[in-house]
Tab-separated table of C-alpha atoms in Angstrom:
chain	number	residue	atom	x	y	z
A	152	MET	CA	81.555	38.919	-19.095
A	153	LYS	CA	79.267	37.021	-17.285
A	154	PHE	CA	77.322	38.463	-14.429
A	155	SER	CA	76.023	36.637	-11.319
A	156	ASN	CA	72.363	36.687	-10.102
A	157	ALA	CA	73.151	39.342	-7.165
A	158	SER	CA	74.717	41.356	-9.943
A	159	TYR	CA	71.214	41.020	-11.787
A	160	PHE	CA	69.175	41.969	-8.841
A	161	PHE	CA	71.354	44.879	-8.245
A	162	PHE	CA	70.720	46.151	-11.437
A	163	PHE	CA	66.961	45.352	-11.408
A	164	CYS	CA	66.738	46.943	-7.903
A	165	ALA	CA	68.641	50.210	-9.304
A	166	SER	CA	66.561	50.874	-12.178
A	167	ALA	CA	63.323	50.668	-10.145
A	168	VAL	CA	64.616	53.049	-7.736
A	169	SER	CA	65.747	55.377	-10.591
A	170	ALA	CA	62.057	55.391	-12.060
A	171	LEU	CA	60.690	55.851	-8.632
A	172	ARG	CA	62.775	59.096	-8.436
A	173	TYR	CA	62.170	60.552	-11.707
A	174	GLY	CA	58.138	59.224	-11.802
A	175	ASP	CA	56.811	62.833	-10.957
A	176	ARG	CA	58.457	64.173	-14.358
A	177	ILE	CA	56.469	61.624	-16.696
A	178	ASP	CA	53.768	63.038	-18.029
A	179	THR	CA	50.331	60.501	-17.821
A	180	ARG	CA	47.819	60.682	-20.065
A	181	ASN	CA	44.286	58.889	-19.764
A	182	VAL	CA	43.824	56.944	-22.887
A	183	ASP	CA	40.666	55.197	-21.369
A	184	VAL	CA	38.200	58.216	-22.571
A	185	PRO	CA	39.621	58.359	-26.632
A	186	GLN	CA	39.995	54.202	-26.466
A	187	PHE	CA	36.453	53.859	-25.834
A	188	GLU	CA	35.476	56.479	-28.386
A	189	ALA	CA	37.176	54.993	-30.858
A	190	LEU	CA	35.813	51.552	-29.819
A	191	ASP	CA	31.867	53.374	-29.901
A	192	LYS	CA	32.744	54.690	-33.238
A	193	ARG	CA	33.691	51.518	-34.598
A	194	VAL	CA	30.914	49.832	-33.450
A	195	ALA	CA	28.219	52.297	-34.606
A	196	ALA	CA	29.606	51.496	-38.046
A	197	SER	CA	27.992	49.217	-39.909
A	198	GLU	CA	29.876	45.625	-39.476
A	199	ALA	CA	31.189	43.835	-42.458
A	200	GLY	CA	30.400	40.166	-42.216
A	201	PHE	CA	33.674	38.023	-42.716
A	202	ASP	CA	32.388	35.393	-45.349
A	203	VAL	CA	34.914	33.235	-47.423
A	204	ASP	CA	33.164	32.859	-50.329
A	205	THR	CA	32.431	36.656	-50.818
A	206	MET	CA	36.317	37.237	-50.397
A	207	LEU	CA	37.391	34.391	-52.479
A	208	ASP	CA	34.845	35.431	-55.190
A	209	ALA	CA	36.537	38.775	-54.990
A	210	ARG	CA	39.532	37.552	-55.361
A	211	GLU	CA	38.977	35.608	-58.340
A	212	GLU	CA	37.238	39.022	-60.062
A	213	ALA	CA	40.391	41.171	-59.226
A	214	GLN	CA	42.318	38.127	-61.280
A	215	PRO	CA	41.812	39.993	-64.292
A	216	ALA	CA	44.054	42.765	-63.078
A	217	ALA	CA	47.122	40.741	-62.643
A	218	ALA	CA	46.649	39.260	-66.222
A	219	GLY	CA	49.465	41.631	-66.559
A	220	THR	CA	51.859	38.791	-65.399
A	221	ASP	CA	50.820	37.209	-69.225
A	222	SER	CA	51.833	40.230	-70.837
A	223	LEU	CA	54.995	40.376	-68.890
A	224	LEU	CA	55.282	36.363	-70.035
A	225	ARG	CA	54.653	36.988	-73.102
A	226	ARG	CA	57.371	39.973	-73.633
A	227	ASP	CA	59.911	37.797	-72.063
A	228	ILE	CA	58.858	34.689	-74.786
A	229	VAL	CA	59.284	37.690	-77.552
A	230	SER	CA	62.642	39.128	-76.294
A	231	ASP	CA	63.778	35.755	-76.252
A	232	ALA	CA	63.006	34.946	-79.855
A	233	GLU	CA	64.617	38.172	-80.674
A	234	LYS	CA	68.026	37.252	-79.255
A	235	GLU	CA	67.373	34.020	-81.581
A	236	ILE	CA	66.425	36.113	-84.625
A	237	LEU	CA	69.560	38.267	-84.186
A	238	GLN	CA	71.554	34.735	-84.511
A	239	TYR	CA	69.253	33.841	-87.249
A	240	LEU	CA	70.176	37.095	-89.368
A	241	ARG	CA	73.881	36.468	-88.515
A	242	ASN	CA	73.792	33.472	-90.106
A	243	ILE	CA	72.326	34.600	-93.643
A	244	VAL	CA	75.005	34.793	-96.372
A	245	THR	CA	74.194	38.466	-97.476
A	246	SER	CA	76.387	38.126	-100.702
A	247	GLY	CA	77.873	35.780	-103.205
A	248	PRO	CA	76.175	33.299	-105.418
A	249	SER	CA	74.963	31.560	-102.207
A	250	GLY	CA	73.777	34.753	-100.989
A	251	ILE	CA	70.149	35.462	-100.015
A	252	ASN	CA	67.699	36.122	-102.786
A	253	GLY	CA	63.668	36.557	-103.454
A	254	PRO	CA	61.836	38.269	-106.172
A	255	ALA	CA	63.500	39.773	-109.254
A	256	SER	CA	62.670	43.242	-108.002
A	257	TRP	CA	61.538	44.702	-104.882
A	258	PRO	CA	57.839	43.980	-104.596
A	259	SER	CA	54.951	46.055	-103.786
A	260	GLN	CA	53.899	43.936	-100.925
A	261	TRP	CA	55.463	41.768	-98.847
A	262	SER	CA	57.630	38.940	-99.911
A	263	ASP	CA	59.783	36.209	-98.246
A	264	LEU	CA	63.254	36.001	-99.036
A	265	HIS	CA	65.069	32.661	-99.752
A	266	GLY	CA	68.252	30.820	-99.267
A	267	ASP	CA	68.673	32.427	-95.564
A	268	LYS	CA	69.190	29.222	-93.842
A	269	LYS	CA	65.815	28.790	-92.107
A	270	SER	CA	66.413	25.232	-91.566
A	271	ASP	CA	69.004	26.383	-88.808
A	272	PHE	CA	65.862	27.608	-86.453
A	273	LYS	CA	63.346	25.378	-87.546
A	274	GLY	CA	61.909	27.849	-90.128
A	275	TYR	CA	60.388	29.807	-87.194
A	276	TYR	CA	61.470	32.854	-88.805
A	277	VAL	CA	61.349	34.425	-92.370
A	278	CYS	CA	62.398	37.521	-93.540
A	279	GLN	CA	60.447	39.837	-96.059
A	280	VAL	CA	60.594	42.722	-98.070
A	281	MET	CA	58.669	45.392	-100.160
A	282	LYS	CA	58.637	48.817	-101.526
A	283	ASP	CA	55.716	50.752	-100.473
A	284	LYS	CA	53.676	53.428	-102.062
A	285	SER	CA	55.931	56.148	-101.259
A	286	ASN	CA	59.203	54.501	-103.113
A	287	LYS	CA	60.535	53.241	-99.203
A	288	TYR	CA	62.471	49.903	-99.038
A	289	ARG	CA	61.326	48.263	-96.192
A	290	ALA	CA	62.354	45.070	-94.372
A	291	ARG	CA	60.937	42.824	-91.751
A	292	VAL	CA	61.065	39.682	-89.885
A	293	VAL	CA	58.106	37.622	-89.085
A	294	GLU	CA	57.027	34.501	-87.344
A	295	HIS	CA	57.049	31.981	-89.945
A	296	ASP	CA	55.673	29.107	-87.644
A	297	ALA	CA	53.911	29.119	-84.512
A	298	GLN	CA	56.296	28.411	-81.319
A	299	LYS	CA	56.634	29.050	-77.679
A	300	GLY	CA	53.339	30.934	-77.618
A	301	ILE	CA	53.965	33.152	-80.485
A	302	LYS	CA	51.842	33.551	-83.365
A	303	LYS	CA	52.547	32.705	-86.542
A	304	GLY	CA	52.201	36.244	-88.537
A	305	HIS	CA	53.836	37.936	-85.695
A	306	VAL	CA	55.819	40.940	-86.745
A	307	PHE	CA	58.801	41.253	-84.743
A	308	LYS	CA	60.500	44.272	-85.964
A	309	THR	CA	60.352	46.488	-89.650
A	310	VAL	CA	62.955	48.488	-90.957
A	311	ASP	CA	63.619	51.147	-93.515
A	312	VAL	CA	66.229	50.133	-95.763
A	313	PRO	CA	67.933	53.387	-97.391
A	314	VAL	CA	69.282	53.657	-100.643
A	315	CYS	CA	72.865	54.444	-101.583
A	316	LYS	CA	73.775	56.659	-104.203
A	317	ASP	CA	76.594	56.220	-107.009
A	318	LYS	CA	79.057	58.828	-108.085
A	319	LYS	CA	76.802	60.971	-109.913
A	320	GLY	CA	74.168	60.999	-107.318
A	321	LYS	CA	71.850	58.377	-108.809
A	322	GLU	CA	69.746	56.357	-106.118
A	323	LEU	CA	70.787	52.481	-106.688
A	324	VAL	CA	68.063	49.791	-105.498
A	325	PRO	CA	69.662	48.517	-102.052
A	326	SER	CA	70.199	44.716	-102.323
A	327	TYR	CA	68.402	42.150	-100.323
A	328	GLY	CA	71.814	41.540	-98.546
A	329	ARG	CA	71.655	45.489	-97.354
A	330	ALA	CA	67.998	44.862	-96.099
A	331	ILE	CA	69.519	41.897	-93.908
A	332	HIS	CA	72.015	44.371	-92.592
A	333	PHE	CA	69.477	46.672	-91.466
A	334	LEU	CA	67.469	44.144	-89.691
A	335	ARG	CA	70.638	42.773	-87.833
A	336	LYS	CA	71.010	46.332	-86.407
A	337	ALA	CA	67.340	46.522	-85.666
A	338	PHE	CA	67.640	43.410	-83.628
A	339	GLY	CA	70.913	44.955	-81.911
A	340	GLY	CA	73.642	43.856	-84.459
A	341	GLU	CA	76.619	45.689	-85.913
A	342	ASN	CA	75.878	48.823	-87.997
A	343	PRO	CA	75.530	48.245	-91.745
A	344	PRO	CA	78.462	48.569	-94.073
A	345	ALA	CA	78.598	51.890	-95.422
A	346	CYS	CA	77.379	52.526	-99.521
A	347	GLY	CA	80.186	51.174	-101.478
């Protein structure tokens, strides 16, 4: 709907008349005194100079506080690598003659497993196993070759590999394939197969 100029003039006049009619109801405040007091207080306080160099120096000093972005970036790099590690672990053949192998028995220090298709992932990762002093079987995935901002030797995850028991209740030494299954689960994969 369009209004003519006369209509706009009429609305303006009506608004002005209604404002005049109710003007005595409007409370008026004298803001001059509080405003002057506020200005006096501001002038009385020591005034800070505006120095661009000082502000830039202060900003540069504050940069280490923003270093959290580095940790966020690093966390993204590691989480991306962990997704790739899950695929790496899924590609490993865990049983049979061409399956994963390593030392003849679980070593007392971290040792690399072999036959694990490292070349599929450019040798970036390696699985390691050990039996610690408390007789726990442990497995982990380590950065084997520095890549994408992750240092060589970085441990992604370490897991305990539970033992199975035979029908007589005797504990059986877990296979290296079982260790790989538990590493898969740690990186978000499927549950390991039951003892059997």
